[in-house]
Structure formats: structure tokens, C-alpha cells
mmCIF file of C-alpha atoms in Angstrom:
data_model
loop_
_atom_site.group_PDB
_atom_site.id
_atom_site.type_symbol
_atom_site.label_atom_id
_atom_site.label_comp_id
_atom_site.label_asym_id
_atom_site.label_seq_id
_atom_site.Cartn_x
_atom_site.Cartn_y
_atom_site.Cartn_z
ATOM 1 C CA LYS A 196 -6.176 5.249 113.924
ATOM 2 C CA LEU A 197 -5.568 6.965 117.226
ATOM 3 C CA LEU A 198 -4.775 10.651 117.436
ATOM 4 C CA PHE A 199 -4.484 12.636 120.602
ATOM 5 C CA MET A 200 -6.038 16.075 120.925
ATOM 6 C CA GLY A 201 -4.476 18.539 118.507
ATOM 7 C CA GLN A 202 -2.381 16.109 116.473
ATOM 8 C CA GLU A 203 -4.637 16.532 113.449
ATOM 9 C CA LEU A 204 -3.624 20.212 113.474
ATOM 10 C CA ALA A 205 0.115 19.486 113.846
ATOM 11 C CA GLN A 206 -0.135 21.416 117.081
ATOM 12 C CA PRO A 207 3.426 22.034 118.331
ATOM 13 C CA TRP A 208 2.433 22.052 122.003
ATOM 14 C CA GLU A 209 0.920 19.402 124.230
ATOM 15 C CA TRP A 210 -2.839 19.538 124.649
ATOM 16 C CA GLN A 211 -3.996 20.906 127.982
ATOM 17 C CA HIS A 212 -7.440 20.177 129.340
ATOM 18 C CA GLN A 213 -7.993 23.730 130.592
ATOM 19 C CA GLY A 214 -7.431 25.257 127.140
ATOM 20 C CA GLN A 215 -8.645 24.943 123.585
ATOM 21 C CA LEU A 216 -7.147 23.253 120.581
ATOM 22 C CA GLY A 217 -5.043 25.520 118.391
ATOM 23 C CA TRP A 218 -7.652 26.000 115.675
ATOM 24 C CA GLN A 219 -5.905 29.228 114.650
ATOM 25 C CA LEU A 220 -3.118 27.020 113.272
ATOM 26 C CA LEU A 221 -5.381 26.197 110.318
ATOM 27 C CA ASP A 222 -4.657 29.708 109.040
ATOM 28 C CA GLU A 223 -1.140 28.491 108.231
ATOM 29 C CA PRO A 224 -0.753 26.410 105.028
ATOM 30 C CA ALA A 225 1.488 23.739 106.586
ATOM 31 C CA HIS A 226 -0.943 23.035 109.431
ATOM 32 C CA ARG A 227 -3.919 23.122 107.070
ATOM 33 C CA GLY A 228 -2.099 20.563 104.887
ATOM 34 C CA VAL A 229 -1.637 18.148 107.798
ATOM 35 C CA TYR A 230 -5.278 18.617 108.773
ATOM 36 C CA ARG A 231 -6.380 17.788 105.215
ATOM 37 C CA LEU A 232 -4.043 14.763 105.047
ATOM 38 C CA ILE A 233 -5.469 13.338 108.289
ATOM 39 C CA ALA A 234 -9.018 13.867 106.988
ATOM 40 C CA ASP A 235 -8.189 12.169 103.684
ATOM 41 C CA LEU A 236 -6.376 9.301 105.419
ATOM 42 C CA ASN A 237 -9.495 8.663 107.491
ATOM 43 C CA ALA A 238 -11.705 8.832 104.379
ATOM 44 C CA VAL A 239 -9.499 6.341 102.524
ATOM 45 C CA TYR A 240 -9.465 4.074 105.573
ATOM 46 C CA ARG A 241 -13.273 4.031 105.677
ATOM 47 C CA ALA A 242 -13.714 3.680 101.906
ATOM 48 C CA ARG A 243 -11.236 0.844 101.365
ATOM 49 C CA PRO A 244 -12.307 -2.437 103.024
ATOM 50 C CA ALA A 245 -8.787 -3.850 102.662
ATOM 51 C CA LEU A 246 -7.596 -1.302 105.208
ATOM 52 C CA HIS A 247 -9.994 -2.274 107.984
ATOM 53 C CA HIS A 248 -11.953 -5.506 107.390
ATOM 54 C CA THR A 249 -9.209 -7.779 108.657
ATOM 55 C CA ASP A 250 -7.585 -5.563 111.279
ATOM 56 C CA PHE A 251 -7.590 -8.332 113.860
ATOM 57 C CA HIS A 252 -6.437 -11.173 111.598
ATOM 58 C CA GLY A 253 -2.927 -11.800 110.389
ATOM 59 C CA ASP A 254 -4.121 -12.651 106.884
ATOM 60 C CA GLY A 255 -5.118 -9.014 106.320
ATOM 61 C CA PHE A 256 -1.493 -7.869 106.143
ATOM 62 C CA ARG A 257 1.414 -9.078 104.044
ATOM 63 C CA TRP A 258 4.876 -7.577 103.828
ATOM 64 C CA LEU A 259 6.151 -7.045 100.326
ATOM 65 C CA ARG A 260 9.527 -5.738 101.399
ATOM 66 C CA TRP A 261 10.535 -4.762 104.916
ATOM 67 C CA ASP A 262 14.289 -4.989 104.426
ATOM 68 C CA ASP A 263 15.057 -2.379 101.759
ATOM 69 C CA SER A 264 17.545 -0.549 103.963
ATOM 70 C CA ASP A 265 19.404 0.821 100.926
ATOM 71 C CA ASN A 266 16.374 2.951 100.025
ATOM 72 C CA SER A 267 14.631 3.117 103.427
ATOM 73 C CA VAL A 268 11.353 2.067 101.804
ATOM 74 C CA LEU A 269 8.680 -0.170 103.323
ATOM 75 C CA THR A 270 6.062 -1.832 101.124
ATOM 76 C CA PHE A 271 3.144 -4.007 102.149
ATOM 77 C CA LEU A 272 -0.297 -5.245 101.139
ATOM 78 C CA ARG A 273 -3.542 -4.838 103.054
ATOM 79 C CA ILE A 274 -6.141 -7.452 102.162
ATOM 80 C CA GLY A 275 -9.827 -7.679 103.008
ATOM 81 C CA GLY A 276 -13.370 -7.084 101.879
ATOM 82 C CA GLY A 277 -12.635 -8.480 98.433
ATOM 83 C CA GLU A 278 -9.799 -6.099 97.620
ATOM 84 C CA THR A 279 -6.078 -5.638 98.095
ATOM 85 C CA VAL A 280 -4.248 -2.325 98.360
ATOM 86 C CA ILE A 281 -0.549 -1.628 98.031
ATOM 87 C CA VAL A 282 1.149 0.759 100.464
ATOM 88 C CA ALA A 283 4.639 2.175 99.890
ATOM 89 C CA LEU A 284 6.432 4.468 102.361
ATOM 90 C CA ASN A 285 9.675 6.325 101.635
ATOM 91 C CA PHE A 286 11.464 7.324 104.836
ATOM 92 C CA THR A 287 14.183 9.456 103.231
ATOM 93 C CA PRO A 288 14.276 12.982 101.771
ATOM 94 C CA VAL A 289 15.397 11.377 98.496
ATOM 95 C CA PRO A 290 12.758 10.783 95.781
ATOM 96 C CA ARG A 291 12.565 7.217 94.473
ATOM 97 C CA PRO A 292 11.570 7.433 90.785
ATOM 98 C CA ASP A 293 10.533 4.229 89.027
ATOM 99 C CA TYR A 294 10.481 2.213 92.249
ATOM 100 C CA ARG A 295 9.226 -1.287 91.438
ATOM 101 C CA ILE A 296 6.678 -2.824 93.806
ATOM 102 C CA GLY A 297 5.152 -6.296 93.727
ATOM 103 C CA ALA A 298 1.449 -6.483 92.870
ATOM 104 C CA PRO A 299 -1.004 -9.354 93.341
ATOM 105 C CA GLN A 300 -2.518 -8.924 89.848
ATOM 106 C CA THR A 301 -1.831 -7.316 86.518
ATOM 107 C CA GLY A 302 -4.098 -4.483 85.454
ATOM 108 C CA GLN A 303 -4.617 -0.802 86.096
ATOM 109 C CA TYR A 304 -3.995 0.607 89.588
ATOM 110 C CA GLU A 305 -5.115 3.991 90.837
ATOM 111 C CA GLU A 306 -3.442 6.106 93.437
ATOM 112 C CA VAL A 307 -5.958 6.571 96.244
ATOM 113 C CA LEU A 308 -3.597 8.578 98.434
ATOM 114 C CA ASN A 309 -0.296 10.371 97.932
ATOM 115 C CA SER A 310 1.089 12.348 100.867
ATOM 116 C CA ASP A 311 3.095 14.550 98.477
ATOM 117 C CA ARG A 312 0.036 16.244 96.973
ATOM 118 C CA ASP A 313 0.277 20.020 97.080
ATOM 119 C CA VAL A 314 -2.944 20.290 99.144
ATOM 120 C CA TYR A 315 -1.035 18.571 101.966
ATOM 121 C CA GLY A 316 1.970 20.870 101.630
ATOM 122 C CA GLY A 317 3.895 18.506 99.370
ATOM 123 C CA THR A 318 5.529 19.227 96.037
ATOM 124 C CA GLY A 319 2.760 17.777 93.887
ATOM 125 C CA GLN A 320 5.448 16.440 91.532
ATOM 126 C CA PHE A 321 4.926 12.735 92.124
ATOM 127 C CA ASP A 322 1.783 11.613 90.324
ATOM 128 C CA ASN A 323 0.934 7.943 90.139
ATOM 129 C CA SER A 324 -2.744 8.581 89.415
ATOM 130 C CA SER A 325 -2.879 5.574 87.111
ATOM 131 C CA VAL A 326 -0.200 2.901 86.777
ATOM 132 C CA GLN A 327 -0.207 -0.373 84.884
ATOM 133 C CA ALA A 328 0.849 -3.574 86.669
ATOM 134 C CA GLU A 329 2.885 -5.760 84.352
ATOM 135 C CA ALA A 330 3.330 -9.514 84.416
ATOM 136 C CA VAL A 331 6.801 -9.045 85.896
ATOM 137 C CA ALA A 332 7.120 -11.068 89.090
ATOM 138 C CA TRP A 333 8.525 -9.004 91.964
ATOM 139 C CA MET A 334 8.603 -9.254 95.758
ATOM 140 C CA ASP A 335 7.026 -12.737 95.675
ATOM 141 C CA GLN A 336 4.067 -11.387 93.684
ATOM 142 C CA PRO A 337 3.086 -12.429 90.136
ATOM 143 C CA ALA A 338 3.028 -8.835 88.849
ATOM 144 C CA SER A 339 4.550 -5.439 89.624
ATOM 145 C CA VAL A 340 4.077 -1.712 89.206
ATOM 146 C CA SER A 341 6.643 1.031 88.807
ATOM 147 C CA VAL A 342 5.852 4.167 90.808
ATOM 148 C CA ASP A 343 7.500 7.438 91.676
ATOM 149 C CA LEU A 344 7.814 7.564 95.454
ATOM 150 C CA PRO A 345 7.906 11.045 96.934
ATOM 151 C CA PRO A 346 10.530 11.989 99.505
ATOM 152 C CA LEU A 347 9.418 11.483 103.108
ATOM 153 C CA GLY A 348 6.058 10.330 101.828
ATOM 154 C CA GLY A 349 3.784 7.482 101.043
ATOM 155 C CA VAL A 350 1.367 6.264 98.408
ATOM 156 C CA VAL A 351 -1.587 3.899 98.506
ATOM 157 C CA LEU A 352 -2.584 2.091 95.303
ATOM 158 C CA ALA A 353 -5.732 0.081 94.579
ATOM 159 C CA ARG A 354 -6.505 -2.045 91.528
ATOM 160 C CA ILE A 355 -9.230 -0.730 89.256
ATOM 161 C CA PRO A 356 -11.684 -3.588 88.612
ATOM 162 C CA ASP A 357 -11.913 -4.812 85.015
#
């Protein structure tokens, strides 16, 4: 939620008050990708009540798995405003195909953010645009989804209402 001057551009130098931000960096695809990712992250944050309604209450966050050191993956739920979203982060350069994640309900889930999209400079190979949560209990949840986690990336999933 807090970015310092120039971080949204992936500016490689520290911001200096007597100068300008490095807007010329947006001419480079990698910097433009980071800029677009930050913009989309902020849009998803605003659009999804689960990500901000309960920021100051412990019941708005629930770990799914924090101890998957074999895969270096963190998964958690954000809860609030009548919805729950699933967040999965892969901290390795190794893709994690068919990674099973606990889900609070069965049904169809949509990918609301994937940091590996080609518009962000990613590969665009990992598409979880629509996944089905099965009644397979996992990570202390009554259901689960199987997703393809991109390397050094993250995905955010939200249940599509019936």
C-alpha cells in the first residue's frame, strides 16, 4: 500500500527531491510492465472488499499455508465485505503446476490478478482465468483448487457468485 517516489516505475536510483521521477523509464518494456502491475494491483485492491475492509482486524486474514518451505510458496485468505479471496505467492524461479490450495467453498473461481501476465513482462504461460474448486478438503478448508503458479509470481483468485 505504500510506495516511495519512483518505485512504481522500478526506478533503479533513489528519488531525489531536486530532480524528477524517471518517467523516461516507461519507454522500456520491463519498467512499463512494473508500472502496469502496480496500477492493476491498486485497482484490484480497491475493487475487492476482502482486501481492504478488515485491514485493522485479525479476522480479515487467515493463513492457508505459511510453512511450505519445500516449494517456497505462501498461501492465505483475505476476508471482508462479504467475500473471500485466495492469494498464492511463489518465491522461486521454478513453476508450480497443479499446486493445490485450500478454498473456503466449492464453485468457480476467477483469477483477478496474475503477476506473470505478458503485459507485466511475464511469460503469459500460466493462465488460471477460471478454476473449479472441488469438494476436496485441503489446508483446513472444505474445498480446494488446483492452479498453475508462475515462477517468482503470485495469483489472486476470487469465487464467482452462483
